[in-house]
Short mmCIF file of the C-alpha atoms (twelve columns), coordinates in Angstrom:
data_MODEL
# 
_entry.id   MODEL 
# 
loop_
_atom_site.group_PDB 
_atom_site.id 
_atom_site.type_symbol 
_atom_site.label_atom_id 
_atom_site.label_alt_id 
_atom_site.label_comp_id 
_atom_site.label_asym_id 
_atom_site.label_seq_id 
_atom_site.Cartn_x 
_atom_site.Cartn_y 
_atom_site.Cartn_z 
_atom_site.pdbx_PDB_model_num 
ATOM 1   C CA . MET A 1   16.401 -141.625 7.911  1 
ATOM 2   C CA . ILE A 2   19.446 -143.268 6.720  1 
ATOM 3   C CA . ARG A 3   21.068 -139.876 7.877  1 
ATOM 4   C CA . ILE A 4   19.727 -140.254 11.506 1 
ATOM 5   C CA . VAL A 5   21.518 -143.783 11.446 1 
ATOM 6   C CA . ILE A 6   24.709 -142.681 10.091 1 
ATOM 7   C CA . ALA A 7   24.616 -139.566 12.256 1 
ATOM 8   C CA . ASN A 8   24.067 -141.818 15.212 1 
ATOM 9   C CA . VAL A 9   26.908 -144.355 14.346 1 
ATOM 10  C CA . ILE A 10  29.079 -141.305 14.252 1 
ATOM 11  C CA . ASP A 11  27.817 -140.052 17.410 1 
ATOM 12  C CA . PHE A 12  28.635 -143.570 19.162 1 
ATOM 13  C CA . ILE A 13  32.038 -143.294 17.965 1 
ATOM 14  C CA . ALA A 14  32.543 -139.823 18.990 1 
ATOM 15  C CA . SER A 15  31.189 -141.018 22.554 1 
ATOM 16  C CA . MET A 16  33.716 -143.832 22.854 1 
ATOM 17  C CA . VAL A 17  36.360 -141.272 22.176 1 
ATOM 18  C CA . GLN A 18  34.922 -139.022 24.882 1 
ATOM 19  C CA . ILE A 19  34.928 -142.271 27.084 1 
ATOM 20  C CA . TYR A 20  38.493 -142.956 26.351 1 
ATOM 21  C CA . SER A 21  39.603 -139.150 26.889 1 
ATOM 22  C CA . GLY A 22  38.038 -139.366 30.490 1 
ATOM 23  C CA . THR A 23  40.895 -141.649 31.186 1 
ATOM 24  C CA . VAL A 24  43.650 -139.667 29.678 1 
ATOM 25  C CA . LYS A 25  45.375 -138.099 32.758 1 
ATOM 26  C CA . ASP A 26  47.782 -135.707 30.786 1 
ATOM 27  C CA . LYS A 27  45.892 -132.354 29.938 1 
ATOM 28  C CA . GLY A 28  47.353 -131.865 26.650 1 
ATOM 29  C CA . LYS A 29  46.401 -135.373 25.284 1 
ATOM 30  C CA . LEU A 30  43.035 -134.891 26.822 1 
ATOM 31  C CA . LEU A 31  42.262 -131.757 24.949 1 
ATOM 32  C CA . LEU A 32  43.449 -133.504 21.689 1 
ATOM 33  C CA . TRP A 33  41.239 -136.367 22.083 1 
ATOM 34  C CA . GLN A 34  38.313 -134.098 22.703 1 
ATOM 35  C CA . ILE A 35  38.784 -132.143 19.736 1 
ATOM 36  C CA . VAL A 36  38.751 -135.764 17.912 1 
ATOM 37  C CA . GLN A 37  35.410 -136.119 19.706 1 
ATOM 38  C CA . LEU A 38  33.900 -132.975 19.193 1 
ATOM 39  C CA . GLY A 39  34.640 -133.043 15.246 1 
ATOM 40  C CA . MET A 40  33.288 -136.255 15.126 1 
ATOM 41  C CA . GLN A 41  30.104 -134.817 16.628 1 
ATOM 42  C CA . THR A 42  30.111 -131.710 14.429 1 
ATOM 43  C CA . VAL A 43  29.821 -134.178 11.211 1 
ATOM 44  C CA . SER A 44  26.815 -135.999 13.223 1 
ATOM 45  C CA . MET A 45  25.338 -132.647 13.834 1 
ATOM 46  C CA . VAL A 46  25.398 -131.468 10.637 1 
ATOM 47  C CA . LEU A 47  24.003 -134.555 9.172  1 
ATOM 48  C CA . LEU A 48  21.100 -133.950 11.637 1 
ATOM 49  C CA . GLY A 49  20.808 -130.354 10.613 1 
ATOM 50  C CA . ALA A 50  21.865 -129.025 13.960 1 
ATOM 51  C CA . ILE A 51  23.779 -126.061 12.724 1 
ATOM 52  C CA . PRO A 52  24.019 -124.453 16.005 1 
ATOM 53  C CA . GLY A 53  25.710 -127.421 17.774 1 
ATOM 54  C CA . ALA A 54  27.733 -127.727 14.743 1 
ATOM 55  C CA . ILE A 55  29.057 -124.323 15.125 1 
ATOM 56  C CA . SER A 56  29.639 -124.616 18.708 1 
ATOM 57  C CA . ASN A 57  31.386 -127.832 18.499 1 
ATOM 58  C CA . VAL A 58  33.855 -126.174 15.734 1 
ATOM 59  C CA . LEU A 59  34.607 -123.104 17.947 1 
ATOM 60  C CA . SER A 60  34.954 -125.699 20.943 1 
ATOM 61  C CA . CYS A 61  37.742 -127.300 19.164 1 
ATOM 62  C CA . ILE A 62  39.401 -124.042 18.627 1 
ATOM 63  C CA . ARG A 63  38.933 -123.340 22.066 1 
ATOM 64  C CA . ASN A 64  40.622 -126.748 22.886 1 
ATOM 65  C CA . TYR A 65  43.430 -126.274 20.810 1 
ATOM 66  C CA . LEU A 66  44.211 -123.014 22.099 1 
ATOM 67  C CA . CYS A 67  44.066 -124.228 25.511 1 
ATOM 68  C CA . TYR A 68  46.497 -126.892 24.399 1 
ATOM 69  C CA . LYS A 69  48.938 -124.204 23.172 1 
ATOM 70  C CA . ASN A 70  48.296 -122.443 26.637 1 
ATOM 71  C CA . ILE A 71  47.361 -119.019 24.561 1 
ATOM 72  C CA . PHE A 72  43.641 -119.126 25.656 1 
ATOM 73  C CA . THR A 73  43.673 -115.612 27.153 1 
ATOM 74  C CA . TRP A 74  40.482 -113.125 27.950 1 
ATOM 75  C CA . PRO A 75  40.821 -111.411 24.716 1 
ATOM 76  C CA . ILE A 76  40.553 -114.404 22.977 1 
ATOM 77  C CA . LYS A 77  37.723 -115.959 25.030 1 
ATOM 78  C CA . ILE A 78  35.726 -112.562 24.187 1 
ATOM 79  C CA . VAL A 79  36.425 -113.062 20.548 1 
ATOM 80  C CA . LEU A 80  35.340 -116.666 20.598 1 
ATOM 81  C CA . ILE A 81  32.039 -115.726 22.455 1 
ATOM 82  C CA . VAL A 82  31.065 -112.833 20.073 1 
ATOM 83  C CA . LEU A 83  32.082 -114.856 16.811 1 
ATOM 84  C CA . SER A 84  29.866 -117.842 18.424 1 
ATOM 85  C CA . GLY A 85  27.015 -115.595 18.846 1 
ATOM 86  C CA . VAL A 86  27.462 -113.912 15.366 1 
ATOM 87  C CA . LEU A 87  27.426 -117.391 13.587 1 
ATOM 88  C CA . THR A 88  24.536 -118.466 15.544 1 
ATOM 89  C CA . VAL A 89  22.177 -115.799 14.840 1 
ATOM 90  C CA . ALA A 90  23.618 -115.957 11.250 1 
ATOM 91  C CA . PHE A 91  22.981 -119.703 10.827 1 
ATOM 92  C CA . ASN A 92  20.221 -120.644 13.410 1 
ATOM 93  C CA . ASN A 93  17.761 -123.033 11.910 1 
ATOM 94  C CA . GLN A 94  16.163 -124.109 15.262 1 
ATOM 95  C CA . GLY A 95  14.557 -121.384 16.847 1 
ATOM 96  C CA . LEU A 96  15.183 -120.897 20.556 1 
ATOM 97  C CA . LEU A 97  16.543 -124.423 20.657 1 
ATOM 98  C CA . GLY A 98  19.437 -123.040 18.440 1 
ATOM 99  C CA . TYR A 99  20.687 -120.651 21.159 1 
ATOM 100 C CA . LEU A 100 21.285 -123.318 23.468 1 
ATOM 101 C CA . PRO A 101 24.741 -124.357 22.518 1 
ATOM 102 C CA . PHE A 102 25.770 -120.975 22.398 1 
ATOM 103 C CA . VAL A 103 24.477 -120.274 26.104 1 
ATOM 104 C CA . VAL A 104 25.994 -123.455 27.493 1 
ATOM 105 C CA . CYS A 105 29.661 -122.861 25.848 1 
ATOM 106 C CA . THR A 106 29.482 -119.284 26.541 1 
ATOM 107 C CA . VAL A 107 28.956 -120.190 30.336 1 
ATOM 108 C CA . TYR A 108 31.772 -122.911 30.369 1 
ATOM 109 C CA . VAL A 109 33.788 -120.531 28.638 1 
ATOM 110 C CA . LEU A 110 33.524 -117.732 31.365 1 
ATOM 111 C CA . LEU A 111 33.693 -120.320 34.184 1 
ATOM 112 C CA . MET A 112 36.627 -122.284 33.017 1 
ATOM 113 C CA . ASP A 113 39.219 -121.047 34.922 1 
ATOM 114 C CA . MET A 114 37.899 -122.004 38.404 1 
ATOM 115 C CA . LYS A 115 40.816 -123.066 40.464 1 
ATOM 116 C CA . ASP A 116 38.667 -125.190 42.658 1 
ATOM 117 C CA . PRO A 117 38.434 -128.634 41.265 1 
ATOM 118 C CA . VAL A 118 35.076 -129.554 43.001 1 
ATOM 119 C CA . LYS A 119 33.303 -126.555 41.604 1 
ATOM 120 C CA . PHE A 120 35.027 -127.219 38.173 1 
ATOM 121 C CA . LYS A 121 33.517 -130.737 38.168 1 
ATOM 122 C CA . LEU A 122 30.233 -129.278 39.141 1 
ATOM 123 C CA . LEU A 123 30.357 -126.793 36.065 1 
ATOM 124 C CA . VAL A 124 31.249 -129.402 33.893 1 
ATOM 125 C CA . THR A 125 28.516 -131.605 34.969 1 
ATOM 126 C CA . LEU A 126 25.807 -128.995 34.976 1 
ATOM 127 C CA . THR A 127 26.937 -127.972 31.411 1 
ATOM 128 C CA . PHE A 128 26.472 -131.677 29.998 1 
ATOM 129 C CA . VAL A 129 22.552 -131.423 31.468 1 
ATOM 130 C CA . PRO A 130 21.521 -129.115 28.403 1 
ATOM 131 C CA . TRP A 131 23.195 -131.451 25.885 1 
ATOM 132 C CA . VAL A 132 21.253 -134.092 26.875 1 
ATOM 133 C CA . PHE A 133 17.853 -132.618 25.915 1 
ATOM 134 C CA . TYR A 134 19.477 -130.777 22.819 1 
ATOM 135 C CA . PHE A 135 20.836 -134.398 21.483 1 
ATOM 136 C CA . LEU A 136 17.323 -135.857 22.141 1 
ATOM 137 C CA . ILE A 137 15.497 -133.010 20.210 1 
ATOM 138 C CA . ILE A 138 17.961 -133.401 16.940 1 
ATOM 139 C CA . LYS A 139 17.546 -137.215 17.148 1 
ATOM 140 C CA . SER A 140 21.275 -138.010 18.124 1 
ATOM 141 C CA . TYR A 141 20.025 -140.722 20.639 1 
ATOM 142 C CA . THR A 142 23.468 -141.950 21.250 1 
ATOM 143 C CA . GLY A 143 24.817 -138.340 21.812 1 
ATOM 144 C CA . ALA A 144 21.731 -138.003 24.435 1 
ATOM 145 C CA . PHE A 145 22.436 -141.469 26.108 1 
ATOM 146 C CA . PHE A 146 25.955 -140.900 26.598 1 
ATOM 147 C CA . ALA A 147 25.547 -137.293 27.794 1 
ATOM 148 C CA . ALA A 148 23.134 -138.457 30.449 1 
ATOM 149 C CA . MET A 149 25.810 -141.032 31.384 1 
ATOM 150 C CA . SER A 150 28.118 -138.421 31.707 1 
ATOM 151 C CA . VAL A 151 26.097 -136.307 33.732 1 
ATOM 152 C CA . VAL A 152 25.552 -139.304 35.833 1 
ATOM 153 C CA . THR A 153 29.006 -140.262 36.506 1 
ATOM 154 C CA . SER A 154 30.305 -136.733 36.908 1 
ATOM 155 C CA . LEU A 155 27.635 -136.036 39.369 1 
ATOM 156 C CA . TRP A 156 28.817 -139.138 41.337 1 
ATOM 157 C CA . THR A 157 32.328 -138.187 41.038 1 
ATOM 158 C CA . TRP A 158 31.442 -134.447 42.496 1 
ATOM 159 C CA . PHE A 159 29.655 -135.787 45.300 1 
ATOM 160 C CA . LYS A 160 32.774 -138.035 46.309 1 
ATOM 161 C CA . MET A 161 34.938 -135.034 45.603 1 
ATOM 162 C CA . ARG A 162 32.890 -132.675 47.511 1 
ATOM 163 C CA . ARG A 163 32.734 -135.298 50.543 1 
ATOM 164 C CA . GLY A 164 36.394 -135.582 50.383 1 
ATOM 165 C CA . ALA A 165 36.840 -131.797 50.550 1 
ATOM 166 C CA . GLU A 166 34.451 -131.551 53.538 1 
ATOM 167 C CA . ASP A 167 36.684 -134.134 55.287 1 
ATOM 168 C CA . ALA A 168 39.998 -132.570 54.624 1 
ATOM 169 C CA . ALA A 169 38.446 -129.292 56.242 1 
# 
């Protein structure tokens, strides 16, 4: 029980970093703050025994660092996706649930180069939805709450962006 509490406290702090990163306008600084957040969530997931989620977060840290350095090319994307798949299969301790982080992150990596900001916002919003359920199942209640709030606020922003794009057309 104490591990669950400690993991939720860590995830709460990570969620505060996530909220703060949402206020950062500089892409490079945003990516660095997300690395901090993902690193903290990795610790939380390890404490909760969610190894596939932890693997996904570590690889997301690498992805963000490579984006920060402007060297996240298609060959590197493929390597990260394959590495993620191999590590997930090797260390999956959660049955079908353990593949959820791999699938969500693969979809995100494959589509993250979208140029249309409205479509990109929708991608970000939709990729948060499975994390809500993943966090709930692994007992990261603070992670689930803040992921759900991210879905709500991102969806609201997406509607506003979409309306703005339609008004501009």
